[in-house]
Short mmCIF file of C-alpha atoms in Angstrom, two decimals:
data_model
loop_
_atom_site.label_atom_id
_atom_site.label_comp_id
_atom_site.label_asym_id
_atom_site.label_seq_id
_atom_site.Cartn_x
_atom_site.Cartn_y
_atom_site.Cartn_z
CA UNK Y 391 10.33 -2.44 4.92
CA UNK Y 392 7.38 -4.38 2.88
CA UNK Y 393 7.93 -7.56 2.02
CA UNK Y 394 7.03 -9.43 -1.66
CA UNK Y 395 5.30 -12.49 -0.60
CA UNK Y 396 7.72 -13.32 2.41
CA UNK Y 397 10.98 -12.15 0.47
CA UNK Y 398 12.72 -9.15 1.56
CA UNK Y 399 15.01 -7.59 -1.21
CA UNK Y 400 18.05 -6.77 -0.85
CA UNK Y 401 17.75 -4.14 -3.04
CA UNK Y 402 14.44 -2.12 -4.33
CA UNK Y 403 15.50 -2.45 -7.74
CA UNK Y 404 13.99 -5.01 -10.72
CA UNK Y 405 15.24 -4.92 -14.19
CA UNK Y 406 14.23 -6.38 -17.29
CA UNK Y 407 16.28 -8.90 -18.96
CA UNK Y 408 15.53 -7.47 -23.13
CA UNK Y 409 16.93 -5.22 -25.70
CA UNK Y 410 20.27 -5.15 -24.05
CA UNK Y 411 23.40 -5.13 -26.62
CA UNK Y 412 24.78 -8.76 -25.44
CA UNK Y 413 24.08 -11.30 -22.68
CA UNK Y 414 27.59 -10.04 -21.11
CA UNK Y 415 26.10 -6.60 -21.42
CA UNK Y 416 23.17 -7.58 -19.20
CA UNK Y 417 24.33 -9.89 -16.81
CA UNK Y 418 27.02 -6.86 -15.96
CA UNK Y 419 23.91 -4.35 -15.54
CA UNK Y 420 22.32 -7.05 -12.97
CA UNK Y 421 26.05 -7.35 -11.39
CA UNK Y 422 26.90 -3.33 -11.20
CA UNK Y 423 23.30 -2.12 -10.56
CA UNK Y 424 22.83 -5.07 -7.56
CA UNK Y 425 19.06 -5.61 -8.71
CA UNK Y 426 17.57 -8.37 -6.76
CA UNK Y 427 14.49 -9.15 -9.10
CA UNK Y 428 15.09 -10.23 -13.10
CA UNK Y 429 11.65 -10.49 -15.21
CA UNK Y 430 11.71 -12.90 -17.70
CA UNK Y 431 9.01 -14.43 -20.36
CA UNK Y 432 8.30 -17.35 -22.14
CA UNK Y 433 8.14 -17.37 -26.00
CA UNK Y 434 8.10 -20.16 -28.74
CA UNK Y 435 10.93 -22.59 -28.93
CA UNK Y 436 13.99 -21.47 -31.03
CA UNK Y 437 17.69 -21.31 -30.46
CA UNK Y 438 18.83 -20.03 -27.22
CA UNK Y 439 16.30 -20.33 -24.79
CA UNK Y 440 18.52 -22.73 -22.45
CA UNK Y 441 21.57 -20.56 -22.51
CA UNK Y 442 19.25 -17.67 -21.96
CA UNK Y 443 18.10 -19.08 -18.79
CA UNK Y 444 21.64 -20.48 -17.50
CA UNK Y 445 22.74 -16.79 -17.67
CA UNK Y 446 19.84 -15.79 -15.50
CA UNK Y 447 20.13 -18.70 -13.13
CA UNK Y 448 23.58 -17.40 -13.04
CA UNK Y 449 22.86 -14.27 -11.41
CA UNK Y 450 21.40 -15.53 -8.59
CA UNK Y 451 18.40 -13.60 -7.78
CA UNK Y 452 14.89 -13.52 -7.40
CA UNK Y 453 13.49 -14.70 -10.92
CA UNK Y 454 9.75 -12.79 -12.26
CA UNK Y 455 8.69 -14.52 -15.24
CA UNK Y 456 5.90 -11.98 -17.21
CA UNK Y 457 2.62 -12.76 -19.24
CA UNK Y 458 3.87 -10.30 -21.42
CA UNK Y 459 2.14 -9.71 -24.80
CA UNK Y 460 -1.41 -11.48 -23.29
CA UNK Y 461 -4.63 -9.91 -24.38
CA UNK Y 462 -7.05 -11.91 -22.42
CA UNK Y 463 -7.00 -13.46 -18.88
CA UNK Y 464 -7.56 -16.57 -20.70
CA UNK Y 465 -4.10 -16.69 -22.08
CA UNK Y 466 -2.47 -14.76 -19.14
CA UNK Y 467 -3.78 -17.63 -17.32
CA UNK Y 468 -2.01 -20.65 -19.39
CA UNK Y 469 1.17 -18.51 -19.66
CA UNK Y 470 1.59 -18.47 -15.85
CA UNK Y 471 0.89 -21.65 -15.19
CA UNK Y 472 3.67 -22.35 -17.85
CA UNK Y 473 5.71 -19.87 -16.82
CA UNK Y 474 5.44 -21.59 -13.23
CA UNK Y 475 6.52 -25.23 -14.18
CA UNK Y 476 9.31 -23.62 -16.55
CA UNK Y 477 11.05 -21.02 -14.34
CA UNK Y 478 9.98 -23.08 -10.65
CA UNK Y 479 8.76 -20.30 -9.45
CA UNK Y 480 5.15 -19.43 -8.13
CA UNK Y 481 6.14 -15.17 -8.83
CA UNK Y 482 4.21 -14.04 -11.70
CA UNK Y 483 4.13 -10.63 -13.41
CA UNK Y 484 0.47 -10.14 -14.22
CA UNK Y 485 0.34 -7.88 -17.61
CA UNK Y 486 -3.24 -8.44 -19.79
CA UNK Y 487 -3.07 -5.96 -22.64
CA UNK Y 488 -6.28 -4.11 -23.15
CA UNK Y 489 -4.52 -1.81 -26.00
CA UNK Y 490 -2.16 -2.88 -28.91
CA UNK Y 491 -0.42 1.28 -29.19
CA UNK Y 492 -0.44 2.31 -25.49
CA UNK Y 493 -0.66 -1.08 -23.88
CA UNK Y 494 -2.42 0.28 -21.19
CA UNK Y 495 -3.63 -3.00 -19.16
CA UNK Y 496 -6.87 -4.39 -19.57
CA UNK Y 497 -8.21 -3.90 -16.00
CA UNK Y 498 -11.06 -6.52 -16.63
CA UNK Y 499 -8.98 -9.15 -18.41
CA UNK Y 500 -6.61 -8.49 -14.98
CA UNK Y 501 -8.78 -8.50 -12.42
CA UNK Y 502 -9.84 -12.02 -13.75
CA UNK Y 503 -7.13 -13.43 -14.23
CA UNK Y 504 -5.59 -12.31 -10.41
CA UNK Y 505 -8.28 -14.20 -9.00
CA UNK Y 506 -8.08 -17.46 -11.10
CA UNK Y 507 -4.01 -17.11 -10.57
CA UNK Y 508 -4.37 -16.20 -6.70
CA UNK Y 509 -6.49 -18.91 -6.13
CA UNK Y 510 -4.36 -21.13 -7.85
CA UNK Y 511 -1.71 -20.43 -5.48
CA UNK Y 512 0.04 -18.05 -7.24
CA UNK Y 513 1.83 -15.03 -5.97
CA UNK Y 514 0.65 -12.19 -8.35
CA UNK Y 515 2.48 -8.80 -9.44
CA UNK Y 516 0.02 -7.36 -11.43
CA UNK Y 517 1.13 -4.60 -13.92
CA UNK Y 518 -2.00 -2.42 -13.59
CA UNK Y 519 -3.24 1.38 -13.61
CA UNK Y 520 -2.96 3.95 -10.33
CA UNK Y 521 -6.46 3.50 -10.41
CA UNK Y 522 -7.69 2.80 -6.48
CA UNK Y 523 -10.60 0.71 -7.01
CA UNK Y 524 -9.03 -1.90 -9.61
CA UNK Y 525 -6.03 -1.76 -6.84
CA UNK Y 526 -8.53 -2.69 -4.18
CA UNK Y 527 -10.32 -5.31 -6.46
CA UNK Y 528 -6.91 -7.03 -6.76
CA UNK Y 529 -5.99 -6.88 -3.19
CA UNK Y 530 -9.38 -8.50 -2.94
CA UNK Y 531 -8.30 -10.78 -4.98
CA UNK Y 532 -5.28 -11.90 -3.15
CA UNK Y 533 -2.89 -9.90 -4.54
CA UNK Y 534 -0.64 -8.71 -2.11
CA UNK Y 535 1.51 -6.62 -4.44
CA UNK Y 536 0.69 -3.85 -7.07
CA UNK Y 537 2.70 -2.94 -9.56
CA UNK Y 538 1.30 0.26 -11.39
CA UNK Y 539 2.78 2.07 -14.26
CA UNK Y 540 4.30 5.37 -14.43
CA UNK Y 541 3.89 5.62 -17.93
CA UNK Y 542 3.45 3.31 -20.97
CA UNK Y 543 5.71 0.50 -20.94
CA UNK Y 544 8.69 2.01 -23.32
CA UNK Y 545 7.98 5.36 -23.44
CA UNK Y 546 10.19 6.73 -20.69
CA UNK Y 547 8.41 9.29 -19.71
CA UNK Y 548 8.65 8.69 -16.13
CA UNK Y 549 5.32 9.46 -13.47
CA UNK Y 550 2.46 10.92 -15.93
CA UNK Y 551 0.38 10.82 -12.39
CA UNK Y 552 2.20 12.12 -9.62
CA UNK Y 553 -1.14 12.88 -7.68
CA UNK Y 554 -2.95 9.02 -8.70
CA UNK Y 555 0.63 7.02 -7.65
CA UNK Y 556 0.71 9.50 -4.31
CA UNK Y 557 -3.06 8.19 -3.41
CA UNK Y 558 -2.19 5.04 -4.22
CA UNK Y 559 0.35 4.93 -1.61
CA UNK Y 560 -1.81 6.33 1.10
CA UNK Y 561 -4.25 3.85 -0.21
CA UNK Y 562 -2.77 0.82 0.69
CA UNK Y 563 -0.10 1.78 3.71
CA UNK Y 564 0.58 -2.04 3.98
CA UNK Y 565 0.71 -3.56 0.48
CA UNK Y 566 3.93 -3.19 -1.51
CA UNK Y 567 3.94 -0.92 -4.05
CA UNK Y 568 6.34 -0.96 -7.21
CA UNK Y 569 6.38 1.43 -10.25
CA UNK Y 570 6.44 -0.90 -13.31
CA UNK Y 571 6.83 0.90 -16.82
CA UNK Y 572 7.78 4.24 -18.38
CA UNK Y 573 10.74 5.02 -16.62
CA UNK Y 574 13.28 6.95 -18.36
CA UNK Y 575 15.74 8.89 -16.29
CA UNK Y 576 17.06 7.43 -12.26
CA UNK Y 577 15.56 10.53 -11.08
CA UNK Y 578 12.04 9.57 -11.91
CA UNK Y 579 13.12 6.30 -9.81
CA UNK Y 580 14.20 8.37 -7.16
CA UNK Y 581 10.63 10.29 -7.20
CA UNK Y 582 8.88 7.02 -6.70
CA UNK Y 583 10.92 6.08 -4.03
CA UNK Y 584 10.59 9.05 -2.59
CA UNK Y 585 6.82 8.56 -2.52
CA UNK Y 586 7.33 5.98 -0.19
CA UNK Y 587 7.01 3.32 -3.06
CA UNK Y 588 8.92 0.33 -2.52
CA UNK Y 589 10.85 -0.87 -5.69
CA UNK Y 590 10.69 0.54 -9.26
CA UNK Y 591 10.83 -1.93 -12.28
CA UNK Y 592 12.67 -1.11 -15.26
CA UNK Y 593 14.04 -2.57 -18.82
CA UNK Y 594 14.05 -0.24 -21.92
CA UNK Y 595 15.88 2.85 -19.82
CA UNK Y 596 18.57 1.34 -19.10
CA UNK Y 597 18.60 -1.72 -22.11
CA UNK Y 598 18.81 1.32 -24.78
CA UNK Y 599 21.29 3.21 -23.02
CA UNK Y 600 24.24 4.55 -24.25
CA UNK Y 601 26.06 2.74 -21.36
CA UNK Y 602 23.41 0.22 -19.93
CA UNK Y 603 25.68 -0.91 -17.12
CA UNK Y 604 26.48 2.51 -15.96
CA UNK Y 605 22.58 3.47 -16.34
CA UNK Y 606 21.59 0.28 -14.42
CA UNK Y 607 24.08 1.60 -11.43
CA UNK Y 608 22.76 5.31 -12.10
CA UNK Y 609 19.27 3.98 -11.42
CA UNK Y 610 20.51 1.71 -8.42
CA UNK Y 611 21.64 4.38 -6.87
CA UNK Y 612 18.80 6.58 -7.53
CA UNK Y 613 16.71 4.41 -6.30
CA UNK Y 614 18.59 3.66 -2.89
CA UNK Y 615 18.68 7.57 -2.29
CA UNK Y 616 14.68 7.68 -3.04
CA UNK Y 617 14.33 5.08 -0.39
CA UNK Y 618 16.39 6.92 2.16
CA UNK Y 619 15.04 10.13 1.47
CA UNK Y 620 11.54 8.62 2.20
CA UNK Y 621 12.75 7.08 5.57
CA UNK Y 622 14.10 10.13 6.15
CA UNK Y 623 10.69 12.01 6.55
CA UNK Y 624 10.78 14.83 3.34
CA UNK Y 625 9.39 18.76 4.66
CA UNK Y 626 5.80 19.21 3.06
CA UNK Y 627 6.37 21.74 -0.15
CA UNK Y 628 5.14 25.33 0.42
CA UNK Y 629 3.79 27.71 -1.81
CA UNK Y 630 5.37 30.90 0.10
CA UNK Y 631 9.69 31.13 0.47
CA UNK Y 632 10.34 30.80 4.00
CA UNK Y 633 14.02 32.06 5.32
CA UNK Y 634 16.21 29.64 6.06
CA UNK Y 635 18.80 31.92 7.52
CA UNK Y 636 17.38 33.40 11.15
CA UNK Y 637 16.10 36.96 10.58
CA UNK Y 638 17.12 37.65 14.27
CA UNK Y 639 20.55 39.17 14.98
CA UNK Y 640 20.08 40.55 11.58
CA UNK Y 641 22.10 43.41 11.06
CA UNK Y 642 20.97 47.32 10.42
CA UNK Y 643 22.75 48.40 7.40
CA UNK R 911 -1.25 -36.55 -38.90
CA UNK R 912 -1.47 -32.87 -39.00
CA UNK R 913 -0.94 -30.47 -35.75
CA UNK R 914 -0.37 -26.94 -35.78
CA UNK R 915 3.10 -26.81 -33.88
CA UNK R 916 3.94 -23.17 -33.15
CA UNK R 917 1.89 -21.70 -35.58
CA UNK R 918 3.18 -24.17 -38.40
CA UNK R 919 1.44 -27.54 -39.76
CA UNK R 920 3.60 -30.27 -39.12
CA UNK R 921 2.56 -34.11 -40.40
CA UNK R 922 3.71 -36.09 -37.80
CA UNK R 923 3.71 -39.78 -36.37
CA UNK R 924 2.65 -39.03 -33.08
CA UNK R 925 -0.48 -39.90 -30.24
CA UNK R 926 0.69 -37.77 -27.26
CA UNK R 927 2.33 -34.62 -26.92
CA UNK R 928 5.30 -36.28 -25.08
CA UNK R 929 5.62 -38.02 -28.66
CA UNK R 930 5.29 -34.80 -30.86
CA UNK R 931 8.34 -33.34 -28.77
CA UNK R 932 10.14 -36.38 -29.53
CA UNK R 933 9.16 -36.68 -33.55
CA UNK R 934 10.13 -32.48 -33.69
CA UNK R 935 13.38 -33.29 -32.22
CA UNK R 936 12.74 -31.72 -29.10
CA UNK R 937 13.30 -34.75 -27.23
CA UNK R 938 13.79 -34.21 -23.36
CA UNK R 939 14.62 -30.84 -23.84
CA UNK R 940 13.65 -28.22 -21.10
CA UNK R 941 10.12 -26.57 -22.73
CA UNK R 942 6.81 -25.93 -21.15
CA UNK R 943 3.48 -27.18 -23.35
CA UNK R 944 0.43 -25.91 -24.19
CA UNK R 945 -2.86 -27.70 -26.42
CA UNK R 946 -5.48 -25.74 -27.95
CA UNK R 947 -4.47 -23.24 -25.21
CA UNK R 948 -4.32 -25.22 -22.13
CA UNK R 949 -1.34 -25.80 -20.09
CA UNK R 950 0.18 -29.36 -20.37
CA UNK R 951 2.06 -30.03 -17.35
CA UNK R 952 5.65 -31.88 -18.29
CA UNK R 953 3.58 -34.73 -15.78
CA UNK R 954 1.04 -36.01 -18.33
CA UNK R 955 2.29 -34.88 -21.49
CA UNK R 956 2.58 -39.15 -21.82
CA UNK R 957 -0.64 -39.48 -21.35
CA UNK R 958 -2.05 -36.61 -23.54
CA UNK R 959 -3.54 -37.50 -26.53
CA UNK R 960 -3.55 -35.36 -29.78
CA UNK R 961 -5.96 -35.26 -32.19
CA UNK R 962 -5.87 -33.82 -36.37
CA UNK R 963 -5.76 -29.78 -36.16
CA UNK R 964 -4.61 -29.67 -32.63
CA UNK R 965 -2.82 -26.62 -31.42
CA UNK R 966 0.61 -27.17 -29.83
CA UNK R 967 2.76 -24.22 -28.13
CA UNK R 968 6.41 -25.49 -27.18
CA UNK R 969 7.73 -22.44 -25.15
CA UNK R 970 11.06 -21.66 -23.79
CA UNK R 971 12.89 -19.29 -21.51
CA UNK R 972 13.03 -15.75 -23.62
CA UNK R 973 14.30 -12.39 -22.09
CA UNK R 974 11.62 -10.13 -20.73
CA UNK R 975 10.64 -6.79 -19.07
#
């Protein structure tokens, strides 16, 4: 198994920590679905923020805070660094926005600010593309983790590209890989870990569910069973059927 | 004198950040600074001065995906 900077997870699920009904309703998502990664953000100073951070300390696991909502490196780099003195953590979730409607990430504004936040000593998750060459730009950078989405960040639409996350993988056979955004059912969890990917990150899908503690344990689970499944060496797909019963000793009727 | 303070103008009595915390009634409380768009470590907000029309951004712990 890959490891995140040195950290081996106990689990290849992160979840998102917004949108859910209640605190009580998240923190028993986190408990039922055994994620070992929370994201987090910083915003402006209101009512809440402290007991909104006890409740995550609570939990006990690895804490991601994001640069969610940045649209240049410049203030993706000033979040992190805030983020890092605020959470004590040197984890950051990369995200620079390059569009308002799809937020598809700015690969320009990223690439940027990985290599100011990698050589700054921080250990970057950047929420990118499938595309290879921005993924090998980061790694150049010092990333040692990519974190591409499956589809916009919301949308639930699961893996719009199948083929791009697949080459990805074969890519970069020693950097962890995690699908970060669009994920809407567990199965589309399952068919990234399936790909040999190795964690999926998630929030609205199971926030926005009916039942968000029994979807965070649906996508747990979906997960785990991706991950074994991979392990477990899947048959190439065929175009022809191929008999699975033996056509010798068959009988003449 | 005037500072923007979260995207609001605030008149206050203060020549360091750590003392614009204190005048807004944030007082010791656990938030992470920013002025004009730089990161103020909690370290030398003390010794960082502010100036009329100065950005601050007091940011807390928020839930996130």
């Amino acid at each position: 198994m890959r490891d995140f900077y040195g950290v081996r997870l106990a689990t290849p699920m992160m979840l998102g920590t917004a949108r859910y009904p209640s605190p009580a309703v998240m923190a028993a998502a986190f408990r039922d679905s055994g994620a070992s990664v929370a994201t987090v953000s910083l915003r402006r100073e209101g009512e809440g923020g402290r007991a909104f951070w006890d409740i995550v300390r609570a939990l006990g696991i690895h804490v991601l805070p994001n640069t969610a909502g940045c649209h240049s490196a410049r203030e993706a780099i000033t979040t992190a660094r805030m983020a890092r003195e605020y959470f004590e953590t040197d984890w950051i979730k990369l995200e620079v926005i390059g569009d308002a409607d799809t937020l598809h990430p700015d690969p320009f504004g990223l690439l940027e600010a990985a290599e100011a936040l990698c050589a700054d000593g921080f250990k970057v998750f950047p929420y990118t593309t499938e595309d290879q060459v921005l993924a090998q730009r980061l790694v150049d950078a010092g990333c040692r983790v990519l974190m591409p989405w499956g589809s916009p960040i919301g949308s639930g639409q699961g893996l719009n590209n199948p083929h791009g996350l697949r080459t990805l993988r074969a890519a970069f056979p020693d950097i962890p890989l995690v699908v970060d955004a669009g994920l809407g059912l567990p199965s589309h969890a399952a068919q990234a870990m399936e790909m040999g990917y190795d964690a999926v990150l998630l929030n609205t899908a199971v926030a926005e569910a009916r039942d968000p503690v029994a979807m965070a344990r649906a996508f747990a689970l979906a997960a785990q069973a991706g991950a074994i499944a991979s392990s477990a060496g899947p048959m190439p797909a065929r175009d022809m059927a191929q008999p699975s019963t033996p056509v010798i000793g068959r009988a003449w009727l | 004198m005037k500072i923007d303070v979260n995207g609001v103008t605030h008149d206050v009595e203060a020549a360091t950040v750590q003392d614009a915390l204190h005048a807004l009634g944030w007082g010791d409380r656990r938030v992470a600074t920013a002025l004009n768009g730089t990161f103020v470590p909690a370290a030398v907000r003390d010794g960082t001065a502010l100036s009329p029309g100065d950005r601050l951004e007091v940011l807390t712990a928020m839930q996130g995906g």
